[in-house]
mmCIF file of C-alpha atoms and ligand atoms in Angstrom:
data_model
loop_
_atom_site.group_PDB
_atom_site.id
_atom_site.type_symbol
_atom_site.label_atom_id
_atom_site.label_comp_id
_atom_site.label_asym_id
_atom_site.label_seq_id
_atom_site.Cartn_x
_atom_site.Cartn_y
_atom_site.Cartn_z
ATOM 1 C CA UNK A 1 73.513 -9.999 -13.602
ATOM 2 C CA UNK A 2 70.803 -10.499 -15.726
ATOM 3 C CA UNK A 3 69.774 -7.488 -18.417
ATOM 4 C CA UNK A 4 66.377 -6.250 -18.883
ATOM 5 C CA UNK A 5 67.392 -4.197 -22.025
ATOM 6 C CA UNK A 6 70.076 -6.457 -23.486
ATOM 7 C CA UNK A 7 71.780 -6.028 -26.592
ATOM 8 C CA UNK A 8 72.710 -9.207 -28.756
ATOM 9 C CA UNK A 9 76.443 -8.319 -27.966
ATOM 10 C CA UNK A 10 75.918 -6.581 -24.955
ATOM 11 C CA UNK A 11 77.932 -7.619 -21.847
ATOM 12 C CA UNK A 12 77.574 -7.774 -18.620
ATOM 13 C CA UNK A 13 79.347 -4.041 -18.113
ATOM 14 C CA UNK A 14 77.849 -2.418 -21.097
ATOM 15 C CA UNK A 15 74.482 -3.510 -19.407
ATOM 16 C CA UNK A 16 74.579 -2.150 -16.480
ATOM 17 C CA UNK A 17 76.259 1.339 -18.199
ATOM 18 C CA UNK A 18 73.107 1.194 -20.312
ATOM 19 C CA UNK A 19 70.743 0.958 -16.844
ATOM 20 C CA UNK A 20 72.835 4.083 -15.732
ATOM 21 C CA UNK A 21 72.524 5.914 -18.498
ATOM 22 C CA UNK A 22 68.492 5.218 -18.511
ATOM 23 C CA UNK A 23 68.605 5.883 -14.364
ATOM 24 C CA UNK A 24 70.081 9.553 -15.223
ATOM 25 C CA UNK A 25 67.519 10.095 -17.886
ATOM 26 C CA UNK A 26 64.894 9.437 -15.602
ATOM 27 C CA UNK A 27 66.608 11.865 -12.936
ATOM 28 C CA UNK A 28 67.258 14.241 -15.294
ATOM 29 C CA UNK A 29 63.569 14.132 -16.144
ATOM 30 C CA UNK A 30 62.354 14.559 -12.899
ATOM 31 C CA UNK A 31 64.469 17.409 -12.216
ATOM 32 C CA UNK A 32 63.561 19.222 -15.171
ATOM 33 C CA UNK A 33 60.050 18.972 -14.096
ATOM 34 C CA UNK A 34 60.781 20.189 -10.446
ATOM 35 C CA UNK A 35 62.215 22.807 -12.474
ATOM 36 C CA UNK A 36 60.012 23.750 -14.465
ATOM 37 C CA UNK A 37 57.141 23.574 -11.476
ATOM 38 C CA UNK A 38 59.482 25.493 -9.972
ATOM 39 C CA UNK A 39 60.143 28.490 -12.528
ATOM 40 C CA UNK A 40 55.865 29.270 -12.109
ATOM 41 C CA UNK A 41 55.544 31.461 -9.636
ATOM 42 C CA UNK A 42 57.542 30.150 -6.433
ATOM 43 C CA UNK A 43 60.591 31.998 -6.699
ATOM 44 C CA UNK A 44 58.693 35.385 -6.287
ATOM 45 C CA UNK A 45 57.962 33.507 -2.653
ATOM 46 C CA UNK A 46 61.405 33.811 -1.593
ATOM 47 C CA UNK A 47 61.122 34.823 2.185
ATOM 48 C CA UNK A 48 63.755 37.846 1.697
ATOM 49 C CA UNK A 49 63.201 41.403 4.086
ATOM 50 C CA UNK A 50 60.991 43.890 3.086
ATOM 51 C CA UNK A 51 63.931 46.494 2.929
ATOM 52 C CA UNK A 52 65.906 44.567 0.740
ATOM 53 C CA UNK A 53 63.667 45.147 -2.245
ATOM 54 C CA UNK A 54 60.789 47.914 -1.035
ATOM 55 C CA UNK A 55 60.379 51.236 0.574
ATOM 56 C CA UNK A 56 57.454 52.652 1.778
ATOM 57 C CA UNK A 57 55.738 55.298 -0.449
ATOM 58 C CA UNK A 58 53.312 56.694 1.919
ATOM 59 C CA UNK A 59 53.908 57.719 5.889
ATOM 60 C CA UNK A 60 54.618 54.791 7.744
ATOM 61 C CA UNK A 61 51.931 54.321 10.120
ATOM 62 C CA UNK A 62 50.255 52.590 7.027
ATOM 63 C CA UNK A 63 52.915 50.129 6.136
ATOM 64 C CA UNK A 64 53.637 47.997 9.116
ATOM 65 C CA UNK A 65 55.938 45.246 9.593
ATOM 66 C CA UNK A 66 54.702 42.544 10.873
ATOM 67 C CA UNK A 67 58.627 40.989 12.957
ATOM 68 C CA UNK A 68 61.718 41.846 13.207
ATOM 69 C CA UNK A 69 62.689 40.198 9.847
ATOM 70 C CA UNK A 70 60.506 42.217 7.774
ATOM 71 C CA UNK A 71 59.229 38.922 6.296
ATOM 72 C CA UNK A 72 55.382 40.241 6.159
ATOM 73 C CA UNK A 73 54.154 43.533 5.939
ATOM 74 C CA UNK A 74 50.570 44.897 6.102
ATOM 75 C CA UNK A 75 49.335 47.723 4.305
ATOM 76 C CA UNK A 76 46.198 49.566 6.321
ATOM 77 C CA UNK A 77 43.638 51.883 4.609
ATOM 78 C CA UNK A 78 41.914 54.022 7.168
ATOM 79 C CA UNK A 79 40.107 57.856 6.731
ATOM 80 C CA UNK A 80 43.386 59.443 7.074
ATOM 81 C CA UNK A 81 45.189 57.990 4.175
ATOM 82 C CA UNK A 82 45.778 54.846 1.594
ATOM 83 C CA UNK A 83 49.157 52.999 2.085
ATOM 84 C CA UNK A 84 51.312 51.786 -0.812
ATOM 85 C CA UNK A 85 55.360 50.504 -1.083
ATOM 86 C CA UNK A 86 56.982 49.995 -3.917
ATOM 87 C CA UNK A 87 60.363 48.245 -5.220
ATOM 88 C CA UNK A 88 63.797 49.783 -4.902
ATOM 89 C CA UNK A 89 64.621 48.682 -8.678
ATOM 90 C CA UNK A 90 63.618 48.682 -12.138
ATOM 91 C CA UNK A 91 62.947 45.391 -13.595
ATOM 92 C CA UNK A 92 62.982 44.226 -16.959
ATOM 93 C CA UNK A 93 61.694 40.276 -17.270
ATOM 94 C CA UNK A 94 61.678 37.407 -15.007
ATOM 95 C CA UNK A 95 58.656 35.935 -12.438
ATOM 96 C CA UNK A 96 57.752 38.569 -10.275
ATOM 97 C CA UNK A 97 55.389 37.996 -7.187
ATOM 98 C CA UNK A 98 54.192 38.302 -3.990
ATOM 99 C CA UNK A 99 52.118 36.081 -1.492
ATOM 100 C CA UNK A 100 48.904 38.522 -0.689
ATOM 101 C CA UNK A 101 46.078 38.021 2.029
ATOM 102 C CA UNK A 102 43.154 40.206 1.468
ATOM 103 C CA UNK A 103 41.204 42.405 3.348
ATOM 104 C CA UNK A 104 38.661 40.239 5.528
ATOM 105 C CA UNK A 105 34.970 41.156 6.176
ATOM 106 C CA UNK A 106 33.649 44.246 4.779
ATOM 107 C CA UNK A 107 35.937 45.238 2.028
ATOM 108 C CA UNK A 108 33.119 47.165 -0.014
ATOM 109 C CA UNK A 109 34.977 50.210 -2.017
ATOM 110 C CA UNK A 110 38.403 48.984 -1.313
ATOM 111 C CA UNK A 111 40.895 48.122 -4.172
ATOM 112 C CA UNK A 112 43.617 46.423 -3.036
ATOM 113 C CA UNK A 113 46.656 46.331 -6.333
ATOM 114 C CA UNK A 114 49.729 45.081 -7.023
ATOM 115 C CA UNK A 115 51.214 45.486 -10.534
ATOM 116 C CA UNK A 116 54.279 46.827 -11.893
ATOM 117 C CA UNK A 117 54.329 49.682 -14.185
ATOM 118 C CA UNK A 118 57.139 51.759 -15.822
ATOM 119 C CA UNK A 119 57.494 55.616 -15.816
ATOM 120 C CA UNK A 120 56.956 58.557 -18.011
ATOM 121 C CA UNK A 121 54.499 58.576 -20.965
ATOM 122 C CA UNK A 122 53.523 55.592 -22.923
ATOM 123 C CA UNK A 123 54.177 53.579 -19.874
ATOM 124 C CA UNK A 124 53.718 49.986 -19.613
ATOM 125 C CA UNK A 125 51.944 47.847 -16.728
ATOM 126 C CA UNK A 126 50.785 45.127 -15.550
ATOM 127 C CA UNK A 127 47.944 44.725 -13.209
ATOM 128 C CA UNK A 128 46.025 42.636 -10.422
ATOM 129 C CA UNK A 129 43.314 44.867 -8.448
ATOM 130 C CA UNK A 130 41.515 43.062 -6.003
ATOM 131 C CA UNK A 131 38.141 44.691 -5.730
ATOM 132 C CA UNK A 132 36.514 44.412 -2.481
ATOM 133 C CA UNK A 133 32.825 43.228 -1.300
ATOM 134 C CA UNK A 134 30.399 43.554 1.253
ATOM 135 C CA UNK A 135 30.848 40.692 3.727
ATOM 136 C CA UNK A 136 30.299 37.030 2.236
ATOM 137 C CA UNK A 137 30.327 38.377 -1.294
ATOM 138 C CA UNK A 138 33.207 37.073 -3.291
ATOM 139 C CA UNK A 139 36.309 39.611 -4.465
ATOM 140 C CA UNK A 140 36.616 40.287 -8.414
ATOM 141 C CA UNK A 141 40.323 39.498 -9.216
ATOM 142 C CA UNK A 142 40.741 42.774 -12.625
ATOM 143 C CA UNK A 143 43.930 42.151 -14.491
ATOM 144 C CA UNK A 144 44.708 44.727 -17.464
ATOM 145 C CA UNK A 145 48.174 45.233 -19.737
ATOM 146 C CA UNK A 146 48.932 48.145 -20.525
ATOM 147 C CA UNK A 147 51.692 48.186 -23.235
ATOM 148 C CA UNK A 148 53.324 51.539 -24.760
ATOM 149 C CA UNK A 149 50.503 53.811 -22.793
ATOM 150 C CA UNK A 150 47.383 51.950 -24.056
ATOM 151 C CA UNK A 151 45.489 50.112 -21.523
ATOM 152 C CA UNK A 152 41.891 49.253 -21.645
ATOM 153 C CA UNK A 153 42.366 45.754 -21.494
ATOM 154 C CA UNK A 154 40.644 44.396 -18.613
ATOM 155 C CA UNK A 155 39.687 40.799 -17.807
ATOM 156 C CA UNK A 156 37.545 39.782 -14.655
ATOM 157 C CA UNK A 157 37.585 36.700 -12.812
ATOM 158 C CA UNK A 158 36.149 35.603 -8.950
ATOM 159 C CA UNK A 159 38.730 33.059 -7.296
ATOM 160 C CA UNK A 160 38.393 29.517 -6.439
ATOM 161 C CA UNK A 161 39.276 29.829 -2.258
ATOM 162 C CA UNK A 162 38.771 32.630 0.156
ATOM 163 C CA UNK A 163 41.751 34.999 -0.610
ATOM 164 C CA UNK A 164 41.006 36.584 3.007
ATOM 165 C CA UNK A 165 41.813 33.414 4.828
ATOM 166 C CA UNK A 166 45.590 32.933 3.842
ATOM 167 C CA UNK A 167 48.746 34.110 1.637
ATOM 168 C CA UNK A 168 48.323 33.291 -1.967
ATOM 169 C CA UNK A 169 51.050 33.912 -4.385
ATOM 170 C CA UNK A 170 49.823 35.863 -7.301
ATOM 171 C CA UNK A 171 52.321 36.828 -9.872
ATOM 172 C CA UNK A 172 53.328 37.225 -13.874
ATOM 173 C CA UNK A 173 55.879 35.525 -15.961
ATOM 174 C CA UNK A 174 57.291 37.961 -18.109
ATOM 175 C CA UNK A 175 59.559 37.427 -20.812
ATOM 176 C CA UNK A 176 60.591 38.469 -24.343
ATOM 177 C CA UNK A 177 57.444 36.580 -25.533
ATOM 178 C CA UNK A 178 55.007 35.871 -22.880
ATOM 179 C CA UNK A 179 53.463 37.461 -20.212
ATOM 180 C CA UNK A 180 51.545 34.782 -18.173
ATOM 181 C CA UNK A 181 49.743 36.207 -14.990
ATOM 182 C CA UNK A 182 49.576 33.248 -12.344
ATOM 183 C CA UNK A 183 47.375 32.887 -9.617
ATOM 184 C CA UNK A 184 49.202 30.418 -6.991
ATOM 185 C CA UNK A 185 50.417 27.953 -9.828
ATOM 186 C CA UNK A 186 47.493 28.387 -12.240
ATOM 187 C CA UNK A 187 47.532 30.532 -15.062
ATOM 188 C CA UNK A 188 44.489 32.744 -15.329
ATOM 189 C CA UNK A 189 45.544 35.276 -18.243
ATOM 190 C CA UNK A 190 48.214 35.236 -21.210
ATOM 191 C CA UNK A 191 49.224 38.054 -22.929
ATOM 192 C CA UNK A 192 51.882 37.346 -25.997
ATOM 193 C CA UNK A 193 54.045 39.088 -27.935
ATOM 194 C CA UNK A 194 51.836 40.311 -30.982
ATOM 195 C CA UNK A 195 54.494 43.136 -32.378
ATOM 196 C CA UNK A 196 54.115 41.224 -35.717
ATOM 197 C CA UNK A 197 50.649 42.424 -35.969
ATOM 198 C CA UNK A 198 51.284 46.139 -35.030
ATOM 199 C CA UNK A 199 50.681 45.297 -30.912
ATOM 200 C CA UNK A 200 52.818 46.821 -28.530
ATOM 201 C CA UNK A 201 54.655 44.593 -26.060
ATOM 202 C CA UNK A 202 56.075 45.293 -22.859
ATOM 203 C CA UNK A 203 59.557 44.679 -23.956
ATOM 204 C CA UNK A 204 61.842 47.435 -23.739
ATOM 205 C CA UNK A 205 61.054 49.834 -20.424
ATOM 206 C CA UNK A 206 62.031 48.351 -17.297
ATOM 207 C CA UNK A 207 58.969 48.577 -14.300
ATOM 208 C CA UNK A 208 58.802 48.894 -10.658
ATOM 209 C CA UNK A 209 56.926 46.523 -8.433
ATOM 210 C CA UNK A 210 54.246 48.395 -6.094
ATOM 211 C CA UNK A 211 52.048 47.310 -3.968
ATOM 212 C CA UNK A 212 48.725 49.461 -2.840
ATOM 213 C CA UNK A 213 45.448 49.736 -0.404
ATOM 214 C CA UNK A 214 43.183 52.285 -1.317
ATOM 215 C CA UNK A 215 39.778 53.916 -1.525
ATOM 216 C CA UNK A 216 38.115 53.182 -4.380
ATOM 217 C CA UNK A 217 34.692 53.609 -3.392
ATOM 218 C CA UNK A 218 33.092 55.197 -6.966
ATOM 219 C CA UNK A 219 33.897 52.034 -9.211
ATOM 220 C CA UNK A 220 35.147 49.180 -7.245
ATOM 221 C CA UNK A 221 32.225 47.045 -6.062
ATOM 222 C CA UNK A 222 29.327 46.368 -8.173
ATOM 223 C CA UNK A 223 29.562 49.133 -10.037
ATOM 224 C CA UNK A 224 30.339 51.949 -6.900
ATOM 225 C CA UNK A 225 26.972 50.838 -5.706
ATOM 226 C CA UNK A 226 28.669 49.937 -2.113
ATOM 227 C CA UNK A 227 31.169 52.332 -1.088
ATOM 228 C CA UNK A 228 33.432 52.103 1.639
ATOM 229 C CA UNK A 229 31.864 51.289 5.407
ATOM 230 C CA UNK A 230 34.860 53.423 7.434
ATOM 231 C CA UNK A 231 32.899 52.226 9.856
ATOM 232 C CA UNK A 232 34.670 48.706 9.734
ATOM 233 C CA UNK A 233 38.160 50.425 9.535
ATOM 234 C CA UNK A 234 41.076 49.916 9.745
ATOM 235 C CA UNK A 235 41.412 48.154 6.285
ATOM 236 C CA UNK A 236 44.119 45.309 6.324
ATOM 237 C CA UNK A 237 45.746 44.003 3.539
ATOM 238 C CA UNK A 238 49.138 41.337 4.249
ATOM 239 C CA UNK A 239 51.905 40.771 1.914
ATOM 240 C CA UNK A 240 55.300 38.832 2.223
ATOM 241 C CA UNK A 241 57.719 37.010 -0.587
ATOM 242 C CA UNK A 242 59.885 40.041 -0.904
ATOM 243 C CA UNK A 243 62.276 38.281 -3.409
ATOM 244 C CA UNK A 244 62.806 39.539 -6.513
ATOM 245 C CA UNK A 245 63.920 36.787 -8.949
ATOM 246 C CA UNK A 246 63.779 39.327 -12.498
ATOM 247 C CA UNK A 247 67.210 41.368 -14.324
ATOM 248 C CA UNK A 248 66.994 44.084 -12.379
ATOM 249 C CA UNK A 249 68.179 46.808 -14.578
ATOM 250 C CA UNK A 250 71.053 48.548 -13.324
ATOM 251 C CA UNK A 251 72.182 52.404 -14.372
ATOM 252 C CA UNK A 252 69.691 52.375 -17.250
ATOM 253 C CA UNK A 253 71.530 49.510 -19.126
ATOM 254 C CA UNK A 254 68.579 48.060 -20.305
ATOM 255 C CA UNK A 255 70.494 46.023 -23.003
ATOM 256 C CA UNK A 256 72.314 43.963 -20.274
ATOM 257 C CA UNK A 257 68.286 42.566 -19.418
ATOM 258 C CA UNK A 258 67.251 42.724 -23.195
ATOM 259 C CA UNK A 259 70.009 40.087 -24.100
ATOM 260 C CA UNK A 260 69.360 37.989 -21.696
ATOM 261 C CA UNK A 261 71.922 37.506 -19.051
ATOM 262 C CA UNK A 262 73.180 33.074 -18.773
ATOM 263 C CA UNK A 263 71.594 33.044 -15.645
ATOM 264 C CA UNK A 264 67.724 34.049 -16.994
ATOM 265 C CA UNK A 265 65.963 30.879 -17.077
ATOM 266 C CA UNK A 266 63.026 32.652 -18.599
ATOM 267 C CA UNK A 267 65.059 32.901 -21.962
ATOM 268 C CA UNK A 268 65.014 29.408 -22.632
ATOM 269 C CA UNK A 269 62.651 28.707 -25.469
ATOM 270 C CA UNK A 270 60.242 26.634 -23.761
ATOM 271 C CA UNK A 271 59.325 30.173 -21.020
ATOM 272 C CA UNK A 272 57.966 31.469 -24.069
ATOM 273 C CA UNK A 273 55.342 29.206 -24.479
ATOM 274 C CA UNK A 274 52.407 27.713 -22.312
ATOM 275 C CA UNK A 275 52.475 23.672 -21.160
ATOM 276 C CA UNK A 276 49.276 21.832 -22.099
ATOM 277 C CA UNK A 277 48.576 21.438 -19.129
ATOM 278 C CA UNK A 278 48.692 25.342 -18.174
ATOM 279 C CA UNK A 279 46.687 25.586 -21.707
ATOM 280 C CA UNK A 280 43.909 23.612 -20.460
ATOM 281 C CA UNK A 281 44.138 25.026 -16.739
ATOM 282 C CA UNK A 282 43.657 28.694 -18.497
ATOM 283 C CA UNK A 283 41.237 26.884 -20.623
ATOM 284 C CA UNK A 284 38.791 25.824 -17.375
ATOM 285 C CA UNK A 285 39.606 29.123 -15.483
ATOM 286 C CA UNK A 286 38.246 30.886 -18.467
ATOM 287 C CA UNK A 287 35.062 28.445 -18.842
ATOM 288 C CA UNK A 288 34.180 28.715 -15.177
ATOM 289 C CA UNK A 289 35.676 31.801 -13.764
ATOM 290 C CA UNK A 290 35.776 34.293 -16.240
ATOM 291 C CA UNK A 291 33.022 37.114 -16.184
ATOM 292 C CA UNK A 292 34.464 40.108 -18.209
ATOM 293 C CA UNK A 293 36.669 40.076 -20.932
ATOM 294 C CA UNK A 294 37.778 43.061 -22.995
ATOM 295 C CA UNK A 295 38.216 41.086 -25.913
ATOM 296 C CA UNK A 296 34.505 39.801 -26.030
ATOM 297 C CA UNK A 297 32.941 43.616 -25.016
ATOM 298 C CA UNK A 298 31.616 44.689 -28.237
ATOM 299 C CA UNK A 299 29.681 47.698 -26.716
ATOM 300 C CA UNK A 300 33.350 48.645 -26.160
ATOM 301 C CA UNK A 301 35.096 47.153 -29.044
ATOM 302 C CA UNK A 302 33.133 47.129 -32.089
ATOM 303 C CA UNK A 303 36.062 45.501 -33.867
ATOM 304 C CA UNK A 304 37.914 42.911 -31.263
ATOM 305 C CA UNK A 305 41.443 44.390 -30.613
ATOM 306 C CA UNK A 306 43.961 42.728 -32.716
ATOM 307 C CA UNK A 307 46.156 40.410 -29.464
ATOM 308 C CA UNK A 308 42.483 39.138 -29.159
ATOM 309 C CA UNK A 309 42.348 37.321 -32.224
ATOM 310 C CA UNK A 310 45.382 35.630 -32.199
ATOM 311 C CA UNK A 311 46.928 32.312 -30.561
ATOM 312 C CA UNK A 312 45.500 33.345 -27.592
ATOM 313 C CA UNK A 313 46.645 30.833 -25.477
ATOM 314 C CA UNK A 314 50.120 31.355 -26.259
ATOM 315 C CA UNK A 315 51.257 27.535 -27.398
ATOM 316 C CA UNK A 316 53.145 26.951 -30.488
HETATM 317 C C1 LIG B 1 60.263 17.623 -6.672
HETATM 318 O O1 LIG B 1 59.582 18.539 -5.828
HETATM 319 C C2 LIG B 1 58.920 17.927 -4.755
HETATM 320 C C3 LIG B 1 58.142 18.994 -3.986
HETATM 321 O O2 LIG B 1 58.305 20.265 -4.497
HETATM 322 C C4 LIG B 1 59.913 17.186 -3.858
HETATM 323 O O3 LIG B 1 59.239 16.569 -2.807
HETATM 324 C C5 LIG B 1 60.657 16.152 -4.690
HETATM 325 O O4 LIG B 1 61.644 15.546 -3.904
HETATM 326 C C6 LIG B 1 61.302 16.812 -5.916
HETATM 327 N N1 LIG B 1 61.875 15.781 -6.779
HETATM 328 C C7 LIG B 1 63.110 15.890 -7.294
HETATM 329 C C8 LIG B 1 63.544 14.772 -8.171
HETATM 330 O O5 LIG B 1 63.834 16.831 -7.061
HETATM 331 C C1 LIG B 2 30.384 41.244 -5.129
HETATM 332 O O1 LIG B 2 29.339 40.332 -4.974
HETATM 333 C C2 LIG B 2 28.346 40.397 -5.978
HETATM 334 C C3 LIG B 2 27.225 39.427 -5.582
HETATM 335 O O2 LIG B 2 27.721 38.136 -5.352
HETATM 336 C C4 LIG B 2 28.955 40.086 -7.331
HETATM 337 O O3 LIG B 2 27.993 40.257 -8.343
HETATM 338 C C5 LIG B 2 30.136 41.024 -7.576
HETATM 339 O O4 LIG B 2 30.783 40.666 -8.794
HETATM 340 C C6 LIG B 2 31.128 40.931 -6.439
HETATM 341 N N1 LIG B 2 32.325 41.712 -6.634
HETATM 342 C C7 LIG B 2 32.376 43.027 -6.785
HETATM 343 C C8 LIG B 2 33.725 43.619 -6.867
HETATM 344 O O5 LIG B 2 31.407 43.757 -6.851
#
């Protein structure tokens, strides 16, 4: 057997041990970026039913369930009332998401949301309101953080695709250091861990997962200039991926999420930063997609808020 790689004293079975060990490398390499692609946003896709992980928070002629399996559930906005579910547990870290088709047609004054958000005073939250349009306008995708109570922090972006015509996943990375909120596998917001500059992080109260369709006719599109149409109502918004893959936080023993439990992949090191490659994805979303920013608003903020100024994009 002749050696690509040989060694001066190499023989014929040290050869072919050195071609397995460079075989497994290249394995192990490929797995770890399946991985990796992986740990984005596709576990929140896991095709678990609805009553597993959410109840209904309204009546239930506005959450419907779309089989038998409870795999997909719509949430419809008419006169009578707005329609919301919510998770069974509190969650502290992990990827949390859910695939989400939009209202279609006129969706003028609706708000369509999906965030998580703890309870009490100075809660924390994280947020993706889909604001409506009239038909063959494009939705605005808001995100905001809240962290510790304070809010006020909200970027605006219009999406690449039609988020009417299917399920897109759209979901947040949140560990000790990072929040990253994804839109299918592209980052379009990163919010760090800036306690060492007097910044609150969402670190320490565990949040729900809740999922809403409502009226929000006085702000939502262009400014409240188009308010809802109930004449093209029922409003319809889909949702399925009812897995959970966070440390759900069990009898108020937040520590046992805190510490990170062995099985947390988002503790390793490398969740708490941003590839290049999810850098410069951020990078063109924010060149090309990007229409308000808190951070740049200086009727707003005379003085940018403090996260804004530093390492934005969350690499080392
Ligand atoms: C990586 O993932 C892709 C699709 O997700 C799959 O087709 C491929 O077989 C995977 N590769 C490895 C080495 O697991
Ligand atoms: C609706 O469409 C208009 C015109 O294209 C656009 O300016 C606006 O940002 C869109 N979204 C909302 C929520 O108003």
């Amino acid at each position: 057997m002749h050696c690509l790689i040989s060694l001066r004293y190499s023989s014929t079975s040290s050869c072919l041990c050195r071609i397995l060990v460079l075989l497994a490398a290249v394995v192990a390499v490929a797995l770890e970026l399946n991985t990796s692609a992986m740990n984005v946003a596709h576990a929140a896709y896991l095709p678990v039913a609805f009553s597993e992980n959410y109840e209904t928070t309204g009546d239930f002629q506005h959450t419907q369930m779309l089989d038998g399996e409870e795999l997909a559930v719509n949430l419809v906005l008419d006169q009578s009332s707005a329609a919301a579910f919510g998770s069974k547990g509190y969650f502290l870290f992990g990827a949390i998401g859910m695939g989400i088709k939009l209202v279609p047609g006129d969706s003028a004054g609706t708000v369509t949301a999906y965030y998580l958000s703890s309870s009490g005073d100075r809660h924390d939250e994280l947020d993706f309101e889909f604001l409506g349009n009239v038909s063959g306008q494009p939705y605005t995708l808001q995100t905001n953080v809240f962290a510790h109570g304070v809010g006020g922090r909200e970027q605006r972006i219009s999406l690449w695709f039609d988020p009417t015509l299917e399920f897109h996943t759209y979901s947040v990375r949140w560990t000790r250091e990072i929040i990253i909120f994804f839109v299918d596998d592209t980052p379009i917001r990163v919010f760090r861990n800036n306690e060492v500059l007097g910044v609150p992080f969402p670190n320490a109260q565990p949040m729900g997962i809740y999922a809403s369709l409502w009226d929000g006719s006085s702000w939502a599109t262009q400014g409240g200039k188009y308010p809802i149409n109930w004449n093209a109502a029922p409003f319809v918004a889909s949702f399925q991926g009812f897995g959970i893959d966070g440390c759900r936080v069990v009898d108020d023993d937040i520590g046992a999420c805190a510490a990170g439990p062995v099985y947390a992949w988002w503790n390793a090191p490398r969740y708490q930063y941003m590839t290049q490659q999810q850098v410069a994805a951020l990078q063109y979303v924010q060149r090309t997609h990007l229409f308000y920013d808190y951070c740049t608003d200086r009727n707003r903020y005379p003085i940018a808020p403090r996260e804004c100024r530093r390492n934005w994009y969350g690499t080392v």
